[in-house]
mmCIF file of C-alpha atoms in Angstrom:
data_model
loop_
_atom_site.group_PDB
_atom_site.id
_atom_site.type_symbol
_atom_site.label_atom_id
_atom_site.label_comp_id
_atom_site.label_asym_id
_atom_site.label_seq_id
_atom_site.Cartn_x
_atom_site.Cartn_y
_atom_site.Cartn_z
ATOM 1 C CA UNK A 1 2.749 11.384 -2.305
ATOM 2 C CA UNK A 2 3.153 7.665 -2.883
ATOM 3 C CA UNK A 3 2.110 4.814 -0.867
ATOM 4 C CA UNK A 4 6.026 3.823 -0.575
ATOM 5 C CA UNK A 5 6.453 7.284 0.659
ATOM 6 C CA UNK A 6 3.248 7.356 3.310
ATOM 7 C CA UNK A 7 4.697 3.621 4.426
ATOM 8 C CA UNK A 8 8.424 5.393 4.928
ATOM 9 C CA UNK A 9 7.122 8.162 6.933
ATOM 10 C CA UNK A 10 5.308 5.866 9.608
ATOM 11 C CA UNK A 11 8.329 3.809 9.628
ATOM 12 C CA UNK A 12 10.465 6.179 10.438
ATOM 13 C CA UNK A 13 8.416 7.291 13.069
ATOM 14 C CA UNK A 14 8.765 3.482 14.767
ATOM 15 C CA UNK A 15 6.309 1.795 13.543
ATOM 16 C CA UNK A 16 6.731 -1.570 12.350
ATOM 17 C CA UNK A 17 5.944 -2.374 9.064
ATOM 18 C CA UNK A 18 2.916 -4.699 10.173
ATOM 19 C CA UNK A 19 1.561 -1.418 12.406
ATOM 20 C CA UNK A 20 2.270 0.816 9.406
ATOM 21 C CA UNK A 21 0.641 -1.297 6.879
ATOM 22 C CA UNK A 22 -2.458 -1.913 9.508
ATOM 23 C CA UNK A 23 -3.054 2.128 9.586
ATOM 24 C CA UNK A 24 -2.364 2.232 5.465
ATOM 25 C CA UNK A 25 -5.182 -0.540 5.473
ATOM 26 C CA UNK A 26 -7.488 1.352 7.053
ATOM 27 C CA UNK A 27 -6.639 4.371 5.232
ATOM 28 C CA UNK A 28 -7.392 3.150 2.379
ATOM 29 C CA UNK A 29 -10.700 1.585 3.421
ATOM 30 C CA UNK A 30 -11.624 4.955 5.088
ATOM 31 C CA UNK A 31 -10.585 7.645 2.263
ATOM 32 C CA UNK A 32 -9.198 5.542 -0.810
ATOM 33 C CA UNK A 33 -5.948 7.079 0.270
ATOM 34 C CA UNK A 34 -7.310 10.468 -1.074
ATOM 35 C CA UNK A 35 -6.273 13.504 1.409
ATOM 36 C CA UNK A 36 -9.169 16.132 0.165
ATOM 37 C CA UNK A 37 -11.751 13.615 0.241
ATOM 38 C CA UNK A 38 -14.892 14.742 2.024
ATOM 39 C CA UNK A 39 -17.715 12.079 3.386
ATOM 40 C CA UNK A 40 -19.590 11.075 0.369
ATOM 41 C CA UNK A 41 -23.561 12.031 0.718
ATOM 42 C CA UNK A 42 -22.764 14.591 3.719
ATOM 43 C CA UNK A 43 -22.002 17.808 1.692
ATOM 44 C CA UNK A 44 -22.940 19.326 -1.809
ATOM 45 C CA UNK A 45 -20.009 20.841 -1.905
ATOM 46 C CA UNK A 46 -16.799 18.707 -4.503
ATOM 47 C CA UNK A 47 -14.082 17.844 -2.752
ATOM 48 C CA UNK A 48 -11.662 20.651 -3.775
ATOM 49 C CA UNK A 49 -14.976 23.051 -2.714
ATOM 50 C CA UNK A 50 -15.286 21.374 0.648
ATOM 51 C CA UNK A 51 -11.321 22.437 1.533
ATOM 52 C CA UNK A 52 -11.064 25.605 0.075
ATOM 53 C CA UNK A 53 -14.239 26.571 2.473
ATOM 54 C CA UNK A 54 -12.410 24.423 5.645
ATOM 55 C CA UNK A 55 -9.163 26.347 4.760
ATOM 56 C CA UNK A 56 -10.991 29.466 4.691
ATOM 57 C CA UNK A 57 -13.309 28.748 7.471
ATOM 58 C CA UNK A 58 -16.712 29.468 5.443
ATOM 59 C CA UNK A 59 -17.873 26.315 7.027
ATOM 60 C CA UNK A 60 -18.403 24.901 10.257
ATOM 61 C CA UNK A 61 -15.367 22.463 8.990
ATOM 62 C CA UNK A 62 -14.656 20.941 13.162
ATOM 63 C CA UNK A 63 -18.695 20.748 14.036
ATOM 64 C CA UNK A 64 -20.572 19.714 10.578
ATOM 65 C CA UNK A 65 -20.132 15.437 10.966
ATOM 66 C CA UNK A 66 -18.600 15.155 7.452
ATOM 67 C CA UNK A 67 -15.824 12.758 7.833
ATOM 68 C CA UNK A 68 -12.572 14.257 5.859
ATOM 69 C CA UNK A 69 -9.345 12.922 5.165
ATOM 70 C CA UNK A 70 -7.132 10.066 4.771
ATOM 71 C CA UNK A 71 -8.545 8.931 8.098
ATOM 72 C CA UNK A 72 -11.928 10.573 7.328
ATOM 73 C CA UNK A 73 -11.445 12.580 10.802
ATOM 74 C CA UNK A 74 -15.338 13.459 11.764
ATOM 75 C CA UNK A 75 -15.291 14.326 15.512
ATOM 76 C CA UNK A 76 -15.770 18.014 16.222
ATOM 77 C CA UNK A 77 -12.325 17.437 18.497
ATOM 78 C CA UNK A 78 -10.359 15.512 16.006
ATOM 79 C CA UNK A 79 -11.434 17.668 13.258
ATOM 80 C CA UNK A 80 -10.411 20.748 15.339
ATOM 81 C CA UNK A 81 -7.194 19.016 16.086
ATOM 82 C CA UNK A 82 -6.391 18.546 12.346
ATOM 83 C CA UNK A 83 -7.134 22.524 11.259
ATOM 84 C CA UNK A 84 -5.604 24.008 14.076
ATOM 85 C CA UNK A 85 -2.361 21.438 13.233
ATOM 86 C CA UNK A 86 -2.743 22.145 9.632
ATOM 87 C CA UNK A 87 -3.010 25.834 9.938
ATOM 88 C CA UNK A 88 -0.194 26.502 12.856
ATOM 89 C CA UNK A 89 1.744 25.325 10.280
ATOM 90 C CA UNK A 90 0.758 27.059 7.304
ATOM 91 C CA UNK A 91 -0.684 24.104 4.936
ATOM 92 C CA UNK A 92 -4.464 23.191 4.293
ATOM 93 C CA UNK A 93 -6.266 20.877 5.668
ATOM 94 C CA UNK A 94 -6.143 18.358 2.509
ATOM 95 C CA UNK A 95 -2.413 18.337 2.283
ATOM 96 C CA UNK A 96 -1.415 14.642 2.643
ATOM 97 C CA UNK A 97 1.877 15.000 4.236
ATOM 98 C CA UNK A 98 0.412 16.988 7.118
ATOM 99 C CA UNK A 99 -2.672 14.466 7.470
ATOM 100 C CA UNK A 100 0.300 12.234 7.630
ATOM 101 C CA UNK A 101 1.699 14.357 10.366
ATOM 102 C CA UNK A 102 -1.661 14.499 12.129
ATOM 103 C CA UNK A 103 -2.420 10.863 12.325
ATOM 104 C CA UNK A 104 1.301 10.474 13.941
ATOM 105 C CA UNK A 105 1.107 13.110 16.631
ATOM 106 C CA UNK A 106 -3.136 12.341 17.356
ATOM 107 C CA UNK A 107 -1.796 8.211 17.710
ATOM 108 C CA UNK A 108 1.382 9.683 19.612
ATOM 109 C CA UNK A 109 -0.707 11.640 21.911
ATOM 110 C CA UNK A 110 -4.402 10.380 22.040
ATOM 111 C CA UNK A 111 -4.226 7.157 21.635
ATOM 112 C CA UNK A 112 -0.598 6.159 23.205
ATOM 113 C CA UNK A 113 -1.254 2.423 23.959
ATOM 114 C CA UNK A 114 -2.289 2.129 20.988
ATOM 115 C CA UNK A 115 0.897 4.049 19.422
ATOM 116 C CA UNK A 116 2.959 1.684 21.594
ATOM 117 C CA UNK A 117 1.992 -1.335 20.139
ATOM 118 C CA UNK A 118 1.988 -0.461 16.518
ATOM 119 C CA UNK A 119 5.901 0.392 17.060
ATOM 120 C CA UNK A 120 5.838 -2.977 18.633
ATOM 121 C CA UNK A 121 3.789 -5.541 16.680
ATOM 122 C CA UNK A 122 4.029 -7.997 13.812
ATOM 123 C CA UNK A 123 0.668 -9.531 14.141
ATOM 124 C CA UNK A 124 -0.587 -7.372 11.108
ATOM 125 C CA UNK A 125 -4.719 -8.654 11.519
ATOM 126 C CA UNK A 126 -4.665 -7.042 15.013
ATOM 127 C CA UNK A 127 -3.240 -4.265 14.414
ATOM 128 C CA UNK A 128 -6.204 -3.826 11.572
ATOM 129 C CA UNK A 129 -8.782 -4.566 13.616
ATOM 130 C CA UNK A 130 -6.852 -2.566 16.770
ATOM 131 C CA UNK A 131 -6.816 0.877 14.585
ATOM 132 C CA UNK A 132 -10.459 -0.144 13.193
ATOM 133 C CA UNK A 133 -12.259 -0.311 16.635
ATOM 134 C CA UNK A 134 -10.120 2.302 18.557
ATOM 135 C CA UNK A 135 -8.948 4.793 16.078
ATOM 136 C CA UNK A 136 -10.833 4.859 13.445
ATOM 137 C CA UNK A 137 -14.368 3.640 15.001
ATOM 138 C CA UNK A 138 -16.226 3.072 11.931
ATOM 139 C CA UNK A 139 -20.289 3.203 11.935
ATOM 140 C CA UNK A 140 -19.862 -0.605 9.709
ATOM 141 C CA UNK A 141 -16.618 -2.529 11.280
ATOM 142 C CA UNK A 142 -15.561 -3.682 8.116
ATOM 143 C CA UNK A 143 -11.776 -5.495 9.328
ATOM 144 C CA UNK A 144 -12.145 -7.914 6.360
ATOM 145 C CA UNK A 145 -11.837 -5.365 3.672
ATOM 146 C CA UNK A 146 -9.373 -3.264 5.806
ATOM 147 C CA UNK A 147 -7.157 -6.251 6.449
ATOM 148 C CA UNK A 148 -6.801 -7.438 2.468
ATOM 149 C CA UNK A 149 -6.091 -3.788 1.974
ATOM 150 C CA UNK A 150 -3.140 -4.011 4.718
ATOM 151 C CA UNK A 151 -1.595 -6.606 2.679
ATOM 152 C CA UNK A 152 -0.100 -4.266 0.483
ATOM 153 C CA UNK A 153 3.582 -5.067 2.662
ATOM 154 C CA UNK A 154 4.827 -7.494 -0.478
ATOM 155 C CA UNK A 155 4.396 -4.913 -2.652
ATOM 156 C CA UNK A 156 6.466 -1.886 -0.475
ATOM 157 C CA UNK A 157 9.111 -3.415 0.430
#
């Protein structure tokens, strides 16, 4: 899936392009925009390893701290959320399109305000630093890096 095509999708579900390039942003600073990826230096196992045991539940996928994903989901709840929503609906856990899915319904759900004002903003730097600190919650709050990333609007549209 392209970048074009991940942008699309969260506009279409009424975000504006500032709130949609803020979560790409931090995407990209999380995961390199890489669905399988799994937490560098927290398993052995490659990436395409790591999923094929989540999808087949040899591992404690929702309880073992490895961050995963676009959003590199690590919570034993948000990692639950994402296998239960990837597997009610018959895809694995490193397909893009339903990470895609994910991060929609979890904002839509869990984290409504902040849902709200990504369909309502243009201020693009807060909504970096807004899905850095609320959603995301990275151990090293790197908005700097996430924000330049988040510029990548010019180039979409």
């Amino acid at each position: 899936m392209s970048v074009q095509t991940i942008y699309k999708i969260l506009i279409d579900a009424g975000m504006t392009p500032e709130g949609a390039c803020g979560l790409m942003g931090n995407m990209k600073a999380e995961s390199g925009m890489v669905a399988n990826i799994a937490q560098r230096g927290m398993t052995k196992l490659s990436d395409e390893e790591y999923t094929a045991a989540a999808d087949e539940g040899t591992i404690g996928f929702s309880n073992d701290g490895v961050g995963y994903g676009l959003c590199q989901w690590t919570y034993s709840a948000r990692k639950a959320g994402l296998w239960n929503f990837a597997h009610e609906n018959g895809k694995s856990v490193g397909d893009e399109l339903t990470q895609v899915e994910f991060c929609i319904r979890e904002l839509k759900h869990e984290y409504s305000g902040l849902w709200k004002y990504l369909c309502e903003t243009n201020d693009l730097t807060n909504a970096v630093w807004r899905i850095c600190t609320e959603f995301e919650r990275p151990a090293f709050n790197n908005t700097n890096e996430r924000k330049s990333y988040a510029n990548i609007k010019n180039k979409i549209i």
